[in-house]
Amino acid sequence: MEIRNIAIIAHVDHGKTTLTDAILRQCGAIEANVSMDSNALEKERGITIYAKNASVIYPRPDSGRKPTKINIVDTPGHADFGSEVERVLRSIDSVLLIVDAQEGPMPQTRFVLRKSLQLGLKPIVVINKIDKPAADPERAHEKVLELFYELGASSEQVDFTVVYSISKDGIAKRSLADNSENVYPLLDVILEKVPPVPSERSGRPFLLQPFNLAYDNFLGRMGIARVHEGVITDKASVYVKKTNGDTRMGKITKLFTFNGLKREEIPSAEAGDIVMIAGLPDIYIGETVAQNEDAEPLPAIAVDDPTIVLNFLVNNSPFAGQEGKFVTSRQLRERLEKELEVNVGLRVDFNSPESFTVSGRGELHIAVLLENMRREGYEMQVSQPQAIVREVNGVSMEPFEEVIIDAPERRQGVIIEKLGVRGFILKDMATHEKSVRLSFEGPTRGILGYRGQFIIDTRGDGILSSRFIEFRPYAGEIRKRAVGSMTSMATGKALGYALWNLQERGNLYIGPATQVYEGMVIGDTSKGDELSVNPTKGKQLTNVRASGSDEAIDLVPPLTLSIERGLEIMTDDEYLEITPSNVRLRKKYLSDADRYKSKRKDK
């Protein structure tokens, strides 16, 4: 059976997973209520976080036509998870580039397309969501073509095939005028345009390279890899090679392939297929599994460098150890070491026994790691994320980002003002009906902590997307809007009467009956001043009769403090305390006296 390997790539929320689900359903690979996004965090956030594998047989065996196996890799669309895309591209033959018919190419579209073109892949472009009221498929097609030329695509790559789709309805068609009721036209294009693996490759010694890892309670760690050459069999003896040439022997105990979303045990697999191998407990992403000891290792899987850094520390707050299952430095280290095995975009420095320096691709990249650890029972605290600054030939270099914003035209003034203060320069502006698209460039540290403010400024009507461009000379100091902290000076249970008196000074993060401690940040002040307050103070009772009834306590609902929001709003003198039950902001120095001494010392 012939094999085609494709990855589905796009900007976030352009319809990759919805289209993949439609293909799997119509080919009989999954039931109607099953989705590729099966992870709990993916379901909650509505985005793809981890690259996942599936396969379909098309045409279906009952069609009378020669069937072909199509391996599909669904990838994330958010820029923070770009490393998930980078590591799979070398293991596929082509990509489906999904573009929203209304939004057109977005920052992550540029990133994933550039990576694909650099590897010599010829994309198939899918203009999706053509049923949207403001959809303009022809304009989206023109913008994609411009992007191909801008990224230096070859003449062969520029001659791409376009398919139009409505992924939520499971419809694809070769032209806008066609009538279609399924995704089969897209699958026909894949069979026509994606070349099959040459048969002579199966006659060579086998060679494969894991691009992902999986875990099984009985089989342990397993590698997911494409068979680049040869035929690999169950029980085969192998040589595992690192990129530096180090070699160790091993034996494959189980061999699986993908059938829909499920794995299926097989005796052998030939060149071109994507398989899952068991029996190599210390296999890592990017290593080469070869039949012969003298085989050349395949090139390492390269990913872009991280752009932000922060410290993971053992929780030392007054509530430490009360809510978490894993609380020690050793347990944190082991969990981060395990994460490094599968998260190729992450970097961790273990030089200090008390804190670990973690570098990632963005706030969401780090927030997802922290949320997963929290749900697993880990308790920790982290420092404020900072942009990574490098020294190159004596010049300080920092990461710069392109930011594209779609918002109502009436909101553009406040957006330009806020980003201008944060060091961003307006590069382009385009209006379409009553909306405007603004393109900015500026330092990564300027966008840190802005997304929450952006939602407030646009009343939730704006869309903000960003992508890393490159490291450029340090842009100087950035003046951000000062927001002060409302810090508890007492330990105990917060009372409604005290919070009622405090809420007029700013936004509260806690409600009545919340346990607080000295140095815990319970809210922010709009004027930017630091306030030490007592949220445990009750109303004084006297024996004096009141002529009227007491004034009713009317509390404004507190702001929910999530990990993402905490990383955005925290300052450099604070820690974000994360436990399985709570997310709290706290000062590094808990008492007023210690904070005063620290400020004097810094001066």
Coordinates of C-alpha atoms in Angstrom, one line a residue:
M1 CA 0.0 0.0 0.0
E2 CA 1.3 3.4 -0.9
I3 CA 1.9 5.9 1.9
R4 CA 1.6 9.7 2.0
N5 CA 2.8 11.8 5.1
I6 CA 1.3 15.2 5.7
A7 CA 1.3 17.8 8.5
I8 CA -1.5 20.3 8.9
I9 CA 0.0 23.7 9.8
A10 CA -1.6 27.2 10.4
H11 CA -2.1 30.1 12.7
V12 CA -4.1 29.5 15.8
D13 CA -7.8 29.0 15.4
H14 CA -7.7 28.8 11.6
G15 CA -9.3 25.4 11.6
K16 CA -6.5 22.7 11.6
T17 CA -8.0 20.3 14.1
T18 CA -11.5 20.8 12.9
L19 CA -10.5 19.9 9.4
T20 CA -8.4 16.9 10.6
D21 CA -11.4 15.6 12.6
A22 CA -13.6 15.9 9.5
I23 CA -11.1 13.9 7.4
L24 CA -10.9 11.2 10.1
R25 CA -14.7 11.0 10.5
Q26 CA -15.5 10.8 6.8
C27 CA -12.8 8.1 6.3
G28 CA -14.4 6.0 9.1
A29 CA -11.3 6.4 11.4
I30 CA -13.2 8.0 14.4
E31 CA -16.7 8.3 15.7
A32 CA -18.6 11.6 15.5
N33 CA -17.9 12.7 19.1
V34 CA -14.2 12.0 19.1
S35 CA -11.6 14.8 18.5
M36 CA -7.8 15.1 18.0
D37 CA -7.6 17.6 20.9
S38 CA -8.1 15.0 23.7
N39 CA -5.9 16.6 26.3
A40 CA -7.8 18.3 29.2
L41 CA -6.0 21.6 28.8
E42 CA -6.6 21.6 25.0
K43 CA -10.3 21.0 25.6
E44 CA -10.5 23.9 28.1
R45 CA -8.6 26.4 26.0
G46 CA -9.9 25.3 22.6
I47 CA -6.4 25.2 21.1
T48 CA -3.9 22.5 20.1
I49 CA -0.9 22.3 22.4
Y50 CA 0.7 19.0 21.4
A51 CA 1.4 17.6 17.9
K52 CA -0.6 14.4 17.4
N53 CA -0.6 11.6 14.9
A54 CA -3.4 9.8 13.1
S55 CA -3.9 8.0 9.8
V56 CA -6.7 7.3 7.3
I57 CA -7.1 4.9 4.4
Y58 CA -8.3 6.6 1.3
P59 CA -10.2 5.8 -0.9
R60 CA -12.2 3.7 1.5
P61 CA -11.7 -0.1 0.9
D62 CA -15.4 -0.4 -0.3
S63 CA -14.9 2.1 -3.1
G64 CA -13.2 -0.3 -5.5
R65 CA -10.2 2.0 -6.0
K66 CA -6.7 1.3 -4.9
P67 CA -6.4 2.5 -1.3
T68 CA -3.6 4.7 0.0
K69 CA -2.6 5.2 3.7
I70 CA -2.3 8.9 4.6
N71 CA -0.5 9.7 7.8
I72 CA -1.6 13.0 9.3
V73 CA 0.2 15.1 11.9
D74 CA -1.9 17.8 13.6
T75 CA 0.2 20.6 14.9
P76 CA -0.4 23.6 17.3
G77 CA -1.1 27.0 15.8
H78 CA 0.1 29.2 18.7
A79 CA 3.5 30.8 18.4
D80 CA 4.6 29.6 21.9
F81 CA 4.3 26.0 20.7
G82 CA 6.3 26.5 17.5
S83 CA 8.8 23.8 18.5
E84 CA 6.0 21.2 18.2
V85 CA 5.8 22.1 14.5
E86 CA 9.5 22.3 13.9
R87 CA 10.2 18.8 15.1
V88 CA 7.7 17.1 12.9
L89 CA 8.3 18.8 9.6
R90 CA 11.3 16.7 8.6
S91 CA 9.2 13.5 9.0
I92 CA 6.5 14.4 6.4
D93 CA 6.3 14.8 2.6
S94 CA 4.1 17.9 2.4
V95 CA 2.0 20.3 4.4
L96 CA -1.5 21.5 4.3
L97 CA -1.3 25.3 5.0
I98 CA -4.6 26.3 6.4
V99 CA -5.5 30.0 6.0
D100 CA -8.6 31.8 7.3
A101 CA -10.6 33.3 4.4
Q102 CA -11.3 36.4 6.4
E103 CA -8.1 37.0 8.4
G104 CA -5.6 35.9 5.7
P105 CA -2.0 35.0 6.6
M106 CA -1.2 35.8 10.3
P107 CA 2.2 35.8 12.2
Q108 CA 2.3 32.0 12.9
T109 CA 1.3 31.4 9.2
R110 CA 4.6 33.1 8.3
F111 CA 6.6 31.1 10.8
V112 CA 5.3 27.6 9.9
L113 CA 5.4 28.4 6.1
R114 CA 9.0 29.6 6.4
K115 CA 10.1 26.4 8.2
S116 CA 8.3 24.3 5.5
L117 CA 9.9 26.1 2.6
Q118 CA 13.4 25.9 4.1
L119 CA 13.0 22.1 4.2
G120 CA 12.0 22.1 0.5
L121 CA 8.4 21.1 1.1
K122 CA 5.7 22.1 -1.4
P123 CA 2.6 23.1 0.5
I124 CA -1.0 22.6 -0.5
V125 CA -2.9 25.8 0.5
V126 CA -6.4 25.4 2.0
I127 CA -8.5 28.6 2.2
N128 CA -10.8 27.7 5.1
K129 CA -13.9 29.3 6.6
I130 CA -15.2 30.6 3.3
D131 CA -18.7 30.7 4.8
K132 CA -17.8 33.6 7.2
P133 CA -19.8 36.8 6.5
A134 CA -16.7 38.8 5.9
A135 CA -14.7 36.1 4.1
D136 CA -12.7 37.1 1.0
P137 CA -11.1 33.9 -0.4
E138 CA -9.6 35.7 -3.4
R139 CA -7.9 38.3 -1.2
A140 CA -6.6 35.6 1.1
H141 CA -5.2 33.7 -1.9
E142 CA -3.4 36.9 -3.0
K143 CA -1.9 37.5 0.4
V144 CA -0.7 33.9 0.6
L145 CA 1.0 34.2 -2.8
E146 CA 2.7 37.5 -1.6
L147 CA 3.9 35.7 1.5
F148 CA 5.4 32.9 -0.6
Y149 CA 7.4 35.4 -2.7
E150 CA 8.4 37.3 0.5
L151 CA 9.8 34.2 2.1
G152 CA 11.9 33.3 -1.0
A153 CA 9.9 30.3 -2.2
S154 CA 11.2 28.5 -5.3
S155 CA 9.3 28.6 -8.6
E156 CA 8.0 25.1 -7.9
Q157 CA 6.8 26.0 -4.4
V158 CA 5.0 29.1 -5.6
D159 CA 3.0 26.9 -8.0
F160 CA 0.9 25.6 -5.2
T161 CA -2.5 24.0 -5.4
V162 CA -5.4 25.8 -3.6
V163 CA -8.4 24.0 -2.0
Y164 CA -11.4 25.9 -0.5
S165 CA -13.1 24.5 2.6
I166 CA -15.6 24.8 5.4
S167 CA -14.0 22.6 8.0
K168 CA -16.8 22.7 10.5
D169 CA -19.2 21.3 7.9
G170 CA -16.6 18.8 6.5
I171 CA -16.6 20.3 3.0
A172 CA -13.7 20.9 0.7
K173 CA -13.7 21.9 -3.0
R174 CA -11.2 22.7 -5.7
S175 CA -13.0 25.9 -6.8
L176 CA -15.5 28.2 -5.2
A177 CA -18.1 27.3 -7.8
D178 CA -17.9 23.6 -7.2
N179 CA -20.6 21.7 -5.3
S180 CA -19.2 19.4 -2.6
E181 CA -20.6 17.6 0.4
N182 CA -17.4 16.1 1.8
V183 CA -13.6 16.5 2.1
Y184 CA -12.8 14.0 -0.6
P185 CA -11.7 16.7 -3.1
L186 CA -8.9 17.6 -0.6
L187 CA -7.9 14.0 -0.2
D188 CA -7.8 13.6 -4.0
V189 CA -5.4 16.6 -4.2
I190 CA -3.2 15.0 -1.6
L191 CA -2.9 11.8 -3.6
E192 CA -2.2 13.8 -6.8
K193 CA 0.3 16.3 -5.4
V194 CA 2.2 14.5 -2.6
P195 CA 4.7 12.1 -4.1
P196 CA 4.8 8.5 -2.8
V197 CA 7.9 7.2 -1.1
P198 CA 10.2 5.7 -3.8
S199 CA 10.1 1.9 -3.6
E200 CA 13.9 1.5 -3.7
R201 CA 14.2 3.1 -0.2
S202 CA 12.6 -0.1 1.3
G203 CA 15.6 -2.1 0.0
R204 CA 18.2 -0.2 2.1
P205 CA 19.2 -0.8 5.8
F206 CA 16.5 0.7 8.0
L207 CA 16.9 4.2 9.5
L208 CA 14.5 6.2 11.6
Q209 CA 14.5 9.3 13.8
P210 CA 12.0 9.9 16.7
F211 CA 10.2 13.2 16.5
N212 CA 7.9 12.6 19.5
L213 CA 7.6 10.4 22.5
A214 CA 4.7 8.4 24.1
Y215 CA 4.3 6.6 27.4
D216 CA 2.6 3.3 28.2
N217 CA 2.0 1.9 31.7
F218 CA 3.3 -1.5 30.6
L219 CA 5.8 -0.8 27.7
G220 CA 7.3 2.4 29.2
R221 CA 8.7 5.1 27.0
M222 CA 8.1 4.7 23.2
G223 CA 9.4 6.7 20.3
I224 CA 7.2 8.0 17.4
A225 CA 9.3 8.1 14.2
R226 CA 9.2 8.0 10.4
V227 CA 11.0 5.1 8.8
H228 CA 13.3 7.0 6.5
E229 CA 14.8 4.0 4.8
G230 CA 14.5 0.2 4.9
V231 CA 12.0 -2.2 6.5
I232 CA 12.0 -2.3 10.3
T233 CA 10.6 -5.4 12.1
D234 CA 9.4 -6.4 15.5
K235 CA 12.2 -7.8 17.7
A236 CA 14.9 -6.2 15.5
S237 CA 18.3 -5.4 17.1
V238 CA 19.2 -1.8 16.6
Y239 CA 21.9 0.8 17.1
V240 CA 20.8 4.1 18.7
K241 CA 23.0 7.0 17.7
K242 CA 23.3 10.5 19.2
T243 CA 24.2 13.4 16.9
N244 CA 27.7 13.5 18.5
G245 CA 28.3 10.0 17.3
D246 CA 27.8 8.1 20.6
T247 CA 26.3 4.7 19.9
R248 CA 24.5 2.1 22.1
M249 CA 22.7 -1.1 21.2
G250 CA 19.1 -2.0 21.8
K251 CA 16.2 -4.2 20.7
I252 CA 12.7 -3.3 19.6
T253 CA 10.2 -5.3 21.6
K254 CA 7.0 -4.0 20.0
L255 CA 6.2 -2.2 16.8
F256 CA 3.0 -0.2 16.2
T257 CA 1.4 1.9 13.5
F258 CA -1.5 4.4 13.6
N259 CA -5.0 3.3 12.6
G260 CA -7.1 6.4 12.9
L261 CA -6.2 7.7 16.4
K262 CA -5.5 4.3 17.8
R263 CA -2.2 2.4 17.7
E264 CA -2.1 -1.1 16.0
E265 CA 0.6 -3.7 16.5
I266 CA 2.3 -4.8 13.3
P267 CA 5.2 -7.2 12.5
S268 CA 7.0 -4.8 10.2
A269 CA 6.9 -1.4 8.6
E270 CA 8.5 -0.1 5.4
A271 CA 10.1 3.2 4.4
G272 CA 7.7 6.1 4.6
D273 CA 5.5 4.8 7.3
I274 CA 5.2 6.5 10.7
V275 CA 5.6 4.0 13.6
M276 CA 5.8 3.8 17.4
I277 CA 8.6 1.6 18.8
A278 CA 8.9 0.1 22.2
G279 CA 11.9 -1.5 23.9
L280 CA 14.3 1.5 24.0
P281 CA 13.6 2.9 27.5
D282 CA 16.2 5.8 27.1
I283 CA 15.2 6.9 23.6
Y284 CA 15.2 10.6 23.0
I285 CA 13.8 12.9 20.3
G286 CA 16.2 13.5 17.5
E287 CA 18.3 10.3 18.0
T288 CA 18.9 8.0 15.0
V289 CA 17.8 4.3 15.2
A290 CA 19.8 2.3 12.6
Q291 CA 20.2 -1.2 11.4
N292 CA 24.0 -0.9 11.0
E293 CA 26.5 0.3 13.5
D294 CA 28.4 2.4 10.9
A295 CA 25.3 4.3 9.7
E296 CA 25.5 8.1 9.6
P297 CA 23.3 9.8 12.2
L298 CA 20.5 11.8 10.7
P299 CA 20.7 15.6 11.2
A300 CA 19.6 16.9 14.6
I301 CA 16.1 18.3 15.0
A302 CA 16.8 22.1 15.3
V303 CA 14.3 24.5 16.9
D304 CA 14.5 28.2 17.5
D305 CA 15.9 29.5 20.8
P306 CA 13.7 30.5 23.8
T307 CA 12.9 34.2 24.2
I308 CA 11.8 34.4 27.9
V309 CA 13.3 33.2 31.2
L310 CA 12.1 32.8 34.8
N311 CA 13.1 30.9 38.0
F312 CA 11.3 27.9 39.5
L313 CA 11.7 27.8 43.3
V314 CA 10.5 25.6 46.1
N315 CA 7.5 27.2 47.8
N316 CA 8.5 28.9 51.1
S317 CA 5.3 30.8 51.9
P318 CA 3.6 30.4 55.2
F319 CA 1.1 28.0 53.5
A320 CA 3.9 25.9 52.0
G321 CA 3.4 22.1 52.0
Q322 CA -0.3 22.3 52.9
E323 CA -1.8 21.7 49.5
G324 CA 0.8 20.0 47.3
K325 CA 1.9 16.4 47.0
F326 CA 5.4 17.1 45.4
V327 CA 7.0 20.0 47.2
T328 CA 10.8 19.4 47.4
S329 CA 13.6 20.7 45.2
R330 CA 14.5 17.1 44.2
Q331 CA 10.9 16.4 43.0
L332 CA 10.8 19.7 41.0
R333 CA 14.1 18.8 39.4
E334 CA 13.0 15.3 38.4
R335 CA 9.8 16.7 36.9
L336 CA 11.6 19.3 34.8
E337 CA 14.1 16.7 33.6
K338 CA 11.2 14.6 32.5
E339 CA 9.7 17.6 30.7
L340 CA 12.9 18.2 28.8
E341 CA 12.6 14.7 27.2
V342 CA 9.5 15.8 25.2
N343 CA 9.4 19.6 25.3
V344 CA 12.2 20.4 22.8
G345 CA 11.5 24.2 23.0
L346 CA 12.3 24.3 26.7
R347 CA 15.7 24.9 28.4
V348 CA 16.5 24.4 32.1
D349 CA 19.6 25.4 34.0
F350 CA 20.1 23.1 37.1
N351 CA 23.2 24.9 38.4
S352 CA 21.5 26.0 41.7
P353 CA 20.1 23.5 44.1
E354 CA 17.4 25.9 45.4
S355 CA 16.1 27.4 42.1
F356 CA 16.0 26.3 38.4
T357 CA 16.3 28.8 35.6
V358 CA 13.7 27.8 32.9
S359 CA 13.6 29.3 29.4
G360 CA 10.7 29.0 27.1
R361 CA 9.1 30.4 23.9
G362 CA 6.5 32.6 25.6
E363 CA 4.2 33.1 28.6
L364 CA 1.7 30.6 27.3
H365 CA 4.4 28.0 26.8
I366 CA 5.5 28.4 30.5
A367 CA 1.9 28.7 31.7
V368 CA 0.9 25.3 30.2
L369 CA 3.9 23.6 31.8
L370 CA 3.0 25.2 35.2
E371 CA -0.7 24.2 34.8
N372 CA 0.2 20.6 34.0
M373 CA 2.6 20.4 37.0
R374 CA -0.1 21.9 39.3
R375 CA -2.7 19.3 38.2
E376 CA -0.1 16.6 38.9
G377 CA 0.2 17.7 42.5
Y378 CA 3.3 19.9 42.3
E379 CA 3.7 23.0 44.5
M380 CA 6.2 25.7 43.6
Q381 CA 6.7 29.4 43.1
V382 CA 8.1 31.3 40.1
S383 CA 9.6 34.7 39.5
Q384 CA 8.5 37.3 36.9
P385 CA 9.2 36.2 33.3
Q386 CA 12.0 38.3 31.7
A387 CA 13.1 38.6 28.1
I388 CA 16.4 36.9 27.4
V389 CA 19.2 39.4 26.7
R390 CA 22.4 38.2 25.0
E391 CA 25.9 39.7 24.6
V392 CA 27.1 39.6 20.9
N393 CA 30.4 41.2 20.2
G394 CA 30.0 43.4 23.2
V395 CA 26.5 44.5 22.2
S396 CA 23.4 43.6 24.3
M397 CA 20.8 41.9 22.1
E398 CA 17.2 41.1 22.9
P399 CA 14.3 39.3 21.1
F400 CA 12.0 41.4 19.0
E401 CA 8.5 40.4 17.9
E402 CA 6.0 41.3 15.2
V403 CA 2.6 42.0 16.7
I404 CA -0.5 42.0 14.5
I405 CA -3.8 43.3 15.9
D406 CA -7.3 43.2 14.5
A407 CA -9.6 45.5 16.3
P408 CA -12.6 47.9 15.8
E409 CA -11.5 51.1 14.2
R410 CA -12.6 53.2 17.2
R411 CA -10.1 51.3 19.5
Q412 CA -6.9 52.0 17.4
G413 CA -5.9 55.1 19.2
V414 CA -5.6 53.5 22.7
I415 CA -3.8 50.5 21.2
I416 CA -1.2 52.6 19.3
E417 CA -0.7 54.7 22.5
K418 CA -0.2 51.7 24.8
L419 CA 2.2 49.8 22.5
G420 CA 4.1 53.0 21.7
V421 CA 4.9 53.4 25.4
R422 CA 6.1 49.8 25.5
G423 CA 8.6 50.4 22.7
F424 CA 6.6 49.2 19.7
I425 CA 6.7 51.0 16.3
L426 CA 3.7 51.0 14.0
K427 CA 4.8 49.4 10.7
D428 CA 1.5 49.1 8.8
M429 CA -2.1 49.9 9.0
A430 CA -5.0 48.6 6.9
T431 CA -8.7 49.2 7.3
H432 CA -11.4 46.9 6.2
E433 CA -15.0 48.0 6.7
K434 CA -15.2 49.0 10.4
S435 CA -12.1 47.1 11.6
V436 CA -8.4 47.9 11.4
R437 CA -5.3 45.7 11.2
L438 CA -2.3 47.2 12.9
S439 CA 1.2 45.7 12.5
F440 CA 3.9 46.6 15.1
E441 CA 7.5 45.6 15.8
G442 CA 9.2 45.9 19.2
P443 CA 11.0 44.1 22.0
T444 CA 9.5 41.0 23.5
R445 CA 9.7 42.5 27.0
G446 CA 7.4 45.2 25.9
I447 CA 4.6 42.7 25.1
L448 CA 5.0 40.8 28.4
G449 CA 2.0 41.6 30.6
Y450 CA 0.1 43.5 27.9
R451 CA -2.4 40.9 26.7
G452 CA -4.7 41.4 29.7
Q453 CA -4.6 45.2 29.3
F454 CA -5.3 44.7 25.5
I455 CA -8.5 42.8 26.3
I456 CA -9.6 45.7 28.6
D457 CA -8.7 48.4 26.0
T458 CA -10.6 46.6 23.2
R459 CA -13.6 45.5 25.4
G460 CA -12.8 41.9 24.3
D461 CA -13.3 42.8 20.6
G462 CA -9.7 42.6 19.5
I463 CA -7.4 39.8 18.3
L464 CA -3.7 40.0 19.1
S465 CA -1.1 37.7 17.5
S466 CA 2.7 37.8 17.8
R467 CA 5.7 36.0 16.5
F468 CA 9.4 36.1 17.3
I469 CA 11.4 37.9 14.5
E470 CA 15.1 38.0 15.6
F471 CA 17.5 39.3 18.3
R472 CA 18.3 43.0 17.8
P473 CA 20.3 45.6 19.8
Y474 CA 18.8 46.4 23.2
A475 CA 16.0 49.0 22.8
G476 CA 16.6 50.8 26.1
E477 CA 14.3 51.3 29.1
I478 CA 10.5 50.8 28.6
R479 CA 8.0 52.6 30.7
K480 CA 5.0 50.5 31.5
R481 CA 1.9 51.6 33.2
A482 CA 2.5 51.4 37.0
V483 CA 0.0 49.3 38.9
G484 CA 0.5 49.1 42.6
S485 CA 0.0 46.1 44.9
M486 CA -2.5 45.8 47.7
T487 CA -0.6 43.6 50.2
S488 CA -1.9 41.9 53.3
M489 CA -0.3 42.9 56.6
A490 CA -2.0 40.1 58.6
T491 CA -2.5 36.3 58.5
G492 CA -6.0 34.9 58.9
K493 CA -9.3 34.7 57.1
A494 CA -10.4 37.6 54.9
L495 CA -13.7 39.2 56.1
G496 CA -16.4 40.7 53.9
Y497 CA -16.5 44.0 55.9
A498 CA -12.7 44.6 55.4
L499 CA -12.9 43.8 51.6
W500 CA -15.9 46.1 51.2
N501 CA -13.8 49.0 52.5
L502 CA -10.8 48.0 50.4
Q503 CA -12.5 47.4 47.0
E504 CA -12.8 51.2 46.3
R505 CA -9.0 51.4 46.3
G506 CA -8.5 48.9 43.4
N507 CA -9.2 45.5 42.1
L508 CA -9.3 42.5 44.5
Y509 CA -8.1 39.0 43.8
I510 CA -9.8 37.4 46.8
G511 CA -13.2 37.0 48.2
P512 CA -14.6 36.6 51.8
A513 CA -13.4 33.6 53.8
T514 CA -10.1 33.3 51.8
Q515 CA -7.1 32.4 53.9
V516 CA -4.4 35.1 53.6
Y517 CA -0.9 35.6 55.1
E518 CA 1.3 38.6 55.7
G519 CA 3.0 39.6 52.4
M520 CA 0.3 38.0 50.2
V521 CA -0.9 40.3 47.3
I522 CA -4.7 40.5 47.5
G523 CA -5.3 43.1 44.8
D524 CA -3.9 46.0 42.8
T525 CA -4.2 49.7 43.1
S526 CA -5.0 51.8 40.0
K527 CA -2.9 54.8 41.2
G528 CA 0.3 52.7 41.3
D529 CA 1.0 53.1 45.0
E530 CA 1.9 50.2 47.3
L531 CA -0.6 49.6 50.1
S532 CA -0.3 47.4 53.1
V533 CA -3.8 46.5 54.2
N534 CA -5.6 44.3 56.7
P535 CA -8.2 42.1 55.0
T536 CA -8.9 40.3 58.3
K537 CA -10.2 43.3 60.1
G538 CA -13.8 43.0 61.3
K539 CA -16.4 45.6 62.2
Q540 CA -16.1 46.9 65.8
L541 CA -19.1 45.9 67.9
T542 CA -20.4 48.4 70.5
N543 CA -23.4 48.5 72.9
V544 CA -24.6 51.7 71.3
R545 CA -27.9 51.2 69.6
A546 CA -28.1 52.3 65.9
S547 CA -31.1 54.4 64.9
G548 CA -31.2 52.7 61.5
S549 CA -30.1 49.4 60.0
D550 CA -26.5 48.7 59.2
E551 CA -25.4 49.5 55.7
A552 CA -25.5 46.4 53.4
I553 CA -22.1 45.0 52.3
D554 CA -22.1 44.8 48.5
L555 CA -18.9 43.2 47.2
V556 CA -17.7 43.4 43.6
P557 CA -16.7 39.8 42.4
P558 CA -12.9 39.4 42.6
L559 CA -10.7 39.0 39.6
T560 CA -9.8 35.4 39.0
L561 CA -6.1 34.9 39.3
S562 CA -5.0 32.2 36.8
I563 CA -1.4 31.2 36.1
E564 CA -1.4 33.1 32.8
R565 CA -2.9 36.3 34.4
G566 CA -0.5 36.0 37.3
L567 CA 2.6 35.8 35.0
E568 CA 1.3 38.9 33.1
I569 CA 0.6 41.2 36.1
M570 CA 3.3 40.2 38.6
T571 CA 6.3 42.6 39.2
D572 CA 9.9 41.8 39.8
D573 CA 9.6 42.0 43.6
E574 CA 6.9 39.3 43.6
Y575 CA 6.6 35.5 43.3
L576 CA 3.6 33.6 41.8
E577 CA 2.8 30.8 44.3
I578 CA 1.2 27.8 42.5
T579 CA -0.4 24.8 44.3
P580 CA -2.9 22.2 43.2
S581 CA -5.7 24.2 44.9
N582 CA -4.7 27.9 44.6
V583 CA -2.7 30.5 42.6
R584 CA -1.5 33.3 44.8
L585 CA 0.7 36.4 44.3
R586 CA 3.1 37.2 47.1
K587 CA 6.0 39.6 47.8
K588 CA 9.5 38.1 47.9
Y589 CA 9.9 39.7 51.3
L590 CA 6.8 39.1 53.3
S591 CA 7.0 41.8 56.1
D592 CA 6.9 45.5 55.6
A593 CA 10.2 45.9 57.4
D594 CA 12.0 43.4 55.2
R595 CA 10.7 45.1 52.0
Y596 CA 11.8 48.5 53.3
K597 CA 15.3 47.1 54.0
S598 CA 15.4 45.5 50.5
K599 CA 14.5 48.8 48.8
R600 CA 17.1 50.7 50.8
K601 CA 19.8 48.2 49.9
D602 CA 18.9 48.4 46.1
K603 CA 19.3 52.2 46.3

